[in-house]
mmCIF file of C-alpha atoms and ligand atoms in Angstrom:
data_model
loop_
_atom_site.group_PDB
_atom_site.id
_atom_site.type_symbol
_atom_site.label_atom_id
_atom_site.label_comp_id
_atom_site.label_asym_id
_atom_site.label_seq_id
_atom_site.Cartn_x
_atom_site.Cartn_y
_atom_site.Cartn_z
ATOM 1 C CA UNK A 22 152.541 -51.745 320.962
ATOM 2 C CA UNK A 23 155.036 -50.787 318.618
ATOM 3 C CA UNK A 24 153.308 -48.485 315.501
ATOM 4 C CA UNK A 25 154.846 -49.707 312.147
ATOM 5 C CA UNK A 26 153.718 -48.013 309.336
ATOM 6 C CA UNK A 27 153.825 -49.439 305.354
ATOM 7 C CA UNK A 28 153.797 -47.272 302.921
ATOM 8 C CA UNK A 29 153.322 -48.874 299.714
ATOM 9 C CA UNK A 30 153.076 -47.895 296.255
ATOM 10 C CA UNK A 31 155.088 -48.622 292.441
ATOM 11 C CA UNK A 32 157.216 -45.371 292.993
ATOM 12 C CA UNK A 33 157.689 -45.531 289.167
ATOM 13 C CA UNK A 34 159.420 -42.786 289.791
ATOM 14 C CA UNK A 35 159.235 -41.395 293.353
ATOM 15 C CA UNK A 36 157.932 -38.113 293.038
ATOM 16 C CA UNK A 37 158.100 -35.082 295.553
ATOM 17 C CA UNK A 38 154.510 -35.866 296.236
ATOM 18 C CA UNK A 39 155.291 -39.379 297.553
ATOM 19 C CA UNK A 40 158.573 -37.917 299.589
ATOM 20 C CA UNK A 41 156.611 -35.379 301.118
ATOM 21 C CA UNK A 42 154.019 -38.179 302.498
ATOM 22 C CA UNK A 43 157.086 -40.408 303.469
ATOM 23 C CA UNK A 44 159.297 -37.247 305.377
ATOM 24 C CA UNK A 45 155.434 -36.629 307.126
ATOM 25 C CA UNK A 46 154.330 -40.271 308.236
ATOM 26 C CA UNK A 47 158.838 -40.810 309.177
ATOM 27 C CA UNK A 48 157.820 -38.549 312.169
ATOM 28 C CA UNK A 49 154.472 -39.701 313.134
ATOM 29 C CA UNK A 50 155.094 -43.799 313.999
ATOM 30 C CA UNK A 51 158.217 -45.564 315.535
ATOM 31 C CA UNK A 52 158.998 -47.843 312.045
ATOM 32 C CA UNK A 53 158.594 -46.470 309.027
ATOM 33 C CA UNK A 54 158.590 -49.206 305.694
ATOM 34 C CA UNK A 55 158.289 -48.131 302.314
ATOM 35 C CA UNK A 56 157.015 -51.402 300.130
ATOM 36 C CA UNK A 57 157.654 -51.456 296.485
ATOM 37 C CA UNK A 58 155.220 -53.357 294.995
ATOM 38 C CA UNK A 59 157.454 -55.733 292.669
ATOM 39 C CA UNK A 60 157.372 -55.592 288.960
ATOM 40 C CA UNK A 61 155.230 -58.280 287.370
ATOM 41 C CA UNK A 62 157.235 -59.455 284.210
ATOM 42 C CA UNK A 63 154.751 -58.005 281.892
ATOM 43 C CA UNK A 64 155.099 -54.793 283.602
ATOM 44 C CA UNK A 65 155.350 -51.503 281.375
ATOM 45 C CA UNK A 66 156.934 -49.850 284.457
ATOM 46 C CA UNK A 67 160.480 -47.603 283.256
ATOM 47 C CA UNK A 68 162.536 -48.545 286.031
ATOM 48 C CA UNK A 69 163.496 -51.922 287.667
ATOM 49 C CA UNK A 70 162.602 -52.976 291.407
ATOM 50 C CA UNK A 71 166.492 -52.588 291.586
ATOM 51 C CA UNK A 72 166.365 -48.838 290.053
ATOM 52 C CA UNK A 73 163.663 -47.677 292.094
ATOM 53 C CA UNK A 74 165.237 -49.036 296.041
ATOM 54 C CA UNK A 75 168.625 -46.830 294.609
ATOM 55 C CA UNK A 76 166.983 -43.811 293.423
ATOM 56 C CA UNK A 77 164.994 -44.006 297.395
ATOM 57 C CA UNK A 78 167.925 -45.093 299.054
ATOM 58 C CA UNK A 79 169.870 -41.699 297.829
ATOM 59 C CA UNK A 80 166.892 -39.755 298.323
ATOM 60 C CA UNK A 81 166.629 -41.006 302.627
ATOM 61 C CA UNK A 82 170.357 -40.513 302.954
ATOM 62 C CA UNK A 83 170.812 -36.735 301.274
ATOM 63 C CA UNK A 84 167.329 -36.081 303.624
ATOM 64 C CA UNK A 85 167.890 -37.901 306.689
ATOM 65 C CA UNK A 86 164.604 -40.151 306.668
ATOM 66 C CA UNK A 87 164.448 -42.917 308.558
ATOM 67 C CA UNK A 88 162.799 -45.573 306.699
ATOM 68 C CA UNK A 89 163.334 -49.041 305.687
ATOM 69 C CA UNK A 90 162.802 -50.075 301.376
ATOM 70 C CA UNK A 91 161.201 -53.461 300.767
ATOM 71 C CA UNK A 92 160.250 -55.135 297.895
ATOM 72 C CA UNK A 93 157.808 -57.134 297.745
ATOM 73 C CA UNK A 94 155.226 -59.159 295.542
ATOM 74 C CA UNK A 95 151.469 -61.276 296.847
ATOM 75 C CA UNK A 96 149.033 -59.631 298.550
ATOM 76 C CA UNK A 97 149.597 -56.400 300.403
ATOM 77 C CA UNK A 98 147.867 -57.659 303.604
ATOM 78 C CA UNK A 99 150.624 -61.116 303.591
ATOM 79 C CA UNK A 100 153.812 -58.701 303.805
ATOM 80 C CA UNK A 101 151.987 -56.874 306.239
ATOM 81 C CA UNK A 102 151.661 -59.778 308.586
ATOM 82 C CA UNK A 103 155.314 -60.581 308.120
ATOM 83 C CA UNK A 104 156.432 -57.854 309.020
ATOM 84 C CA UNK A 105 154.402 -56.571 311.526
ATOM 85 C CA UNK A 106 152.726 -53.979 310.113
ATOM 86 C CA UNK A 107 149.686 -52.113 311.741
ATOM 87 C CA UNK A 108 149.292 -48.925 309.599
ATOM 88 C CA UNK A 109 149.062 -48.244 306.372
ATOM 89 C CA UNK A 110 149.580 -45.046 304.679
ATOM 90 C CA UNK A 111 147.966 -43.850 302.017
ATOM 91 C CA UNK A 112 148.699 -40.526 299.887
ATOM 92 C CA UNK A 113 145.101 -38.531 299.106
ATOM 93 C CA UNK A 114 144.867 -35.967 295.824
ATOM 94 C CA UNK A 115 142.369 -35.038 294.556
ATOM 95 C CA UNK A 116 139.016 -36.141 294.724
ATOM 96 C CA UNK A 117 139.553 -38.799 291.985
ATOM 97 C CA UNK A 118 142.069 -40.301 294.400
ATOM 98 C CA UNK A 119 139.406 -41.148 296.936
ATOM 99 C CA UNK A 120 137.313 -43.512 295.454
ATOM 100 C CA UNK A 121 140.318 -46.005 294.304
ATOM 101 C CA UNK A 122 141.900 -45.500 297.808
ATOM 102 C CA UNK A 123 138.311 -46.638 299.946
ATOM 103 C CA UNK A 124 138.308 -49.722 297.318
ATOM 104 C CA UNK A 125 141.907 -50.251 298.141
ATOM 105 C CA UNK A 126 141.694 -50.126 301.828
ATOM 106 C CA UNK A 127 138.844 -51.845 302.417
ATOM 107 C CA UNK A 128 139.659 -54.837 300.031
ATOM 108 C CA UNK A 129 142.526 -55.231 302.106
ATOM 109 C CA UNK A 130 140.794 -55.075 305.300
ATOM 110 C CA UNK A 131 138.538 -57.940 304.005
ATOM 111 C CA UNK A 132 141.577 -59.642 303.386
ATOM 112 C CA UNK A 133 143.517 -58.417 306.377
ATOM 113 C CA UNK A 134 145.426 -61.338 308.552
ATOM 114 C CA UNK A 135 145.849 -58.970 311.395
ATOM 115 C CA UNK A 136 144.393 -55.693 312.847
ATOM 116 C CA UNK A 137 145.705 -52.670 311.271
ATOM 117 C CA UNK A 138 144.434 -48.619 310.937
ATOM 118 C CA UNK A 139 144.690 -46.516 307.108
ATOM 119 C CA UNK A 140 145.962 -43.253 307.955
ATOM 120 C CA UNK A 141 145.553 -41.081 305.101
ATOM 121 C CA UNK A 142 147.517 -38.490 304.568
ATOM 122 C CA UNK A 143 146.331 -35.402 302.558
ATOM 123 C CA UNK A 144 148.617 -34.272 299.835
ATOM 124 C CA UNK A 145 150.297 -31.013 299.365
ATOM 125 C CA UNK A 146 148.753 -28.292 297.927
ATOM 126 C CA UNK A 147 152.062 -28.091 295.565
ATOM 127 C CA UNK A 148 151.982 -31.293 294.834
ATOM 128 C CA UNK A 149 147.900 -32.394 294.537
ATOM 129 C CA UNK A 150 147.993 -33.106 290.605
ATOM 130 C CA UNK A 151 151.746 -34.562 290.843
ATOM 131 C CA UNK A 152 151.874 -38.309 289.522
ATOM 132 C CA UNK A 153 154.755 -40.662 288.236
ATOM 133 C CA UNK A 154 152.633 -40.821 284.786
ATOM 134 C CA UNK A 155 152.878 -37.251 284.497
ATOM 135 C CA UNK A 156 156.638 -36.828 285.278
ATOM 136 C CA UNK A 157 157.017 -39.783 282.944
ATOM 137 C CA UNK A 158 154.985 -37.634 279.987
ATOM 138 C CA UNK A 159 156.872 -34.776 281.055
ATOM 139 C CA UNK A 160 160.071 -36.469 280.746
ATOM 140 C CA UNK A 161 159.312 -38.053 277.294
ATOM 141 C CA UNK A 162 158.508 -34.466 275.804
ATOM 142 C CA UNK A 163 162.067 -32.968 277.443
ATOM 143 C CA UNK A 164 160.086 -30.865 279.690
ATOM 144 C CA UNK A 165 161.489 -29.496 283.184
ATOM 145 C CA UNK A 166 160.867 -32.444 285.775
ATOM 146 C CA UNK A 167 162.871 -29.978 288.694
ATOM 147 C CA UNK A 168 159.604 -29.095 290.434
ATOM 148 C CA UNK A 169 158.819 -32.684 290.415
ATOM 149 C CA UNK A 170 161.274 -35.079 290.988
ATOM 150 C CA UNK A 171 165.007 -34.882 292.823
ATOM 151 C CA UNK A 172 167.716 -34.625 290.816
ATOM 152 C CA UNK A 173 168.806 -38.210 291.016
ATOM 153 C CA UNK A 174 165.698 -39.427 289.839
ATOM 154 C CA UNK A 175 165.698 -36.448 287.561
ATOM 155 C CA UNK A 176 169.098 -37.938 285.819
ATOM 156 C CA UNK A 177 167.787 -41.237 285.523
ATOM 157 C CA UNK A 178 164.402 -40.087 283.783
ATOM 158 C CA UNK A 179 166.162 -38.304 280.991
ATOM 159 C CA UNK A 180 168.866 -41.265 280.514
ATOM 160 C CA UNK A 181 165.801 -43.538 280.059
ATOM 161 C CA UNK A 182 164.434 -41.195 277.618
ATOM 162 C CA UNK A 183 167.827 -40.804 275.606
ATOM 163 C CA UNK A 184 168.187 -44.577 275.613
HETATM 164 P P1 LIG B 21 150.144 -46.816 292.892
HETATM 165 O O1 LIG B 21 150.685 -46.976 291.485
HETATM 166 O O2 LIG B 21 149.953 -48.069 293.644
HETATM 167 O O3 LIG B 21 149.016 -45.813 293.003
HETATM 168 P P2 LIG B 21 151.952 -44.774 293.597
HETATM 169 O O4 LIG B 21 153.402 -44.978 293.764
HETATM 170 O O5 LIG B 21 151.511 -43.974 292.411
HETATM 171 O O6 LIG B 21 151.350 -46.188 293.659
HETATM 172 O O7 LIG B 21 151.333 -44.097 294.885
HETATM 173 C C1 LIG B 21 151.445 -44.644 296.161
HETATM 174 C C2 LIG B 21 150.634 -43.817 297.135
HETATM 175 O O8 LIG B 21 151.118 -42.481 297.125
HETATM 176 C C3 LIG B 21 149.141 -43.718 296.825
HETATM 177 O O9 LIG B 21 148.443 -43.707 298.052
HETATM 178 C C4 LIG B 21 149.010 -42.390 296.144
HETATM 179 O O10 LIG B 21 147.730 -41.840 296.314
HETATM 180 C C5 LIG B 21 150.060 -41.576 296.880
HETATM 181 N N1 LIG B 21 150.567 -40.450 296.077
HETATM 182 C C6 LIG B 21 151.034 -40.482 294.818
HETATM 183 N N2 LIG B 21 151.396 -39.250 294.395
HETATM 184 C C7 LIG B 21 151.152 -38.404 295.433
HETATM 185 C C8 LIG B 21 151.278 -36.976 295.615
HETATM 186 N N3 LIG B 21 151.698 -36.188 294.638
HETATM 187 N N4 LIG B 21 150.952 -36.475 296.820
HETATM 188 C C9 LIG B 21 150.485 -37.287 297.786
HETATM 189 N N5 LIG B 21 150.314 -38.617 297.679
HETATM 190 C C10 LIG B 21 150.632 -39.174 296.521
#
């Protein structure tokens, strides 16, 4: 059986936390998805569903990662029937990450239309505390977002900020 993978998150940015766990899970199953969760309209996120598939898209091509973007809205465990999905990946921080991501994976197994495995991946040491929030805070105060984001994304944050 074919192993496609989801990956699924807001990516409001992506961060170099979330490309590490996407260049690590692109080598470990034969389809690789990475699911934007869509916008709701009363969303506070800074970047559009459009914004964010670009800002990924540059960031696979200048690394080589194969990996497909989606966008999608519903339940988790409904895209993951359509497209075939049998593992999800999930990024673990710290401690405080584990309790939302147990709630998270098995609310969707309850809800699950089809068999499928959580592989959790542990995150970097470099990158344990990295979140979009905090490159978002970072960004609004003019800090230095190079340790945390590309420099596409990078670009974008401080033209959102000058806006
Ligand atoms: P959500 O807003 O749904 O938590 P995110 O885009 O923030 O979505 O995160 C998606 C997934 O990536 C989650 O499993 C999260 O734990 C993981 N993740 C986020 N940041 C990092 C990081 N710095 N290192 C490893 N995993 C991360």
């Amino acid at each position: 059986m074919e192993k496609i993978a989801l990956y699924p998150g807001s990516f409001d940015p992506i961060t170099k936390g979330h490309i590490d766990i996407i260049k690590r899970s692109s080598n470990l199953f034969d389809k690789l998805i990475i699911g934007i969760f869509k916008n709701s309209t009363k969303s506070k996120a800074w970047f559009s569903d459009e914004e964010k598939v670009e800002m990924i898209q540059e960031i696979l091509k200048k690394e080589g990662i194969k990996a497909e973007i989606k966008i999608f809205n519903g339940l988790l465990v409904d895209f993951m029937y359509k497209e075939n999905v049998n593992i999800l990946i999930r990024g673990l921080r710290a401690l405080s990450d584990y309790e939302y991501e147990l709630q998270f994976t098995l609310t969707n197994k309850t809800l699950a239309k089809s068999e499928f495995e959580t592989v959790f991946l542990t995150a970097s040491r470099e990158y344990l505390y990295l979140s979009s929030s905090l490159v978002k805070e970072v960004a609004l105060n003019r800090g230095d977002l190079s340790f945390f984001v590309t420099e596409n994304v990078e670009r974008r944050l401080i033209d959102k900020v000058e806006k």
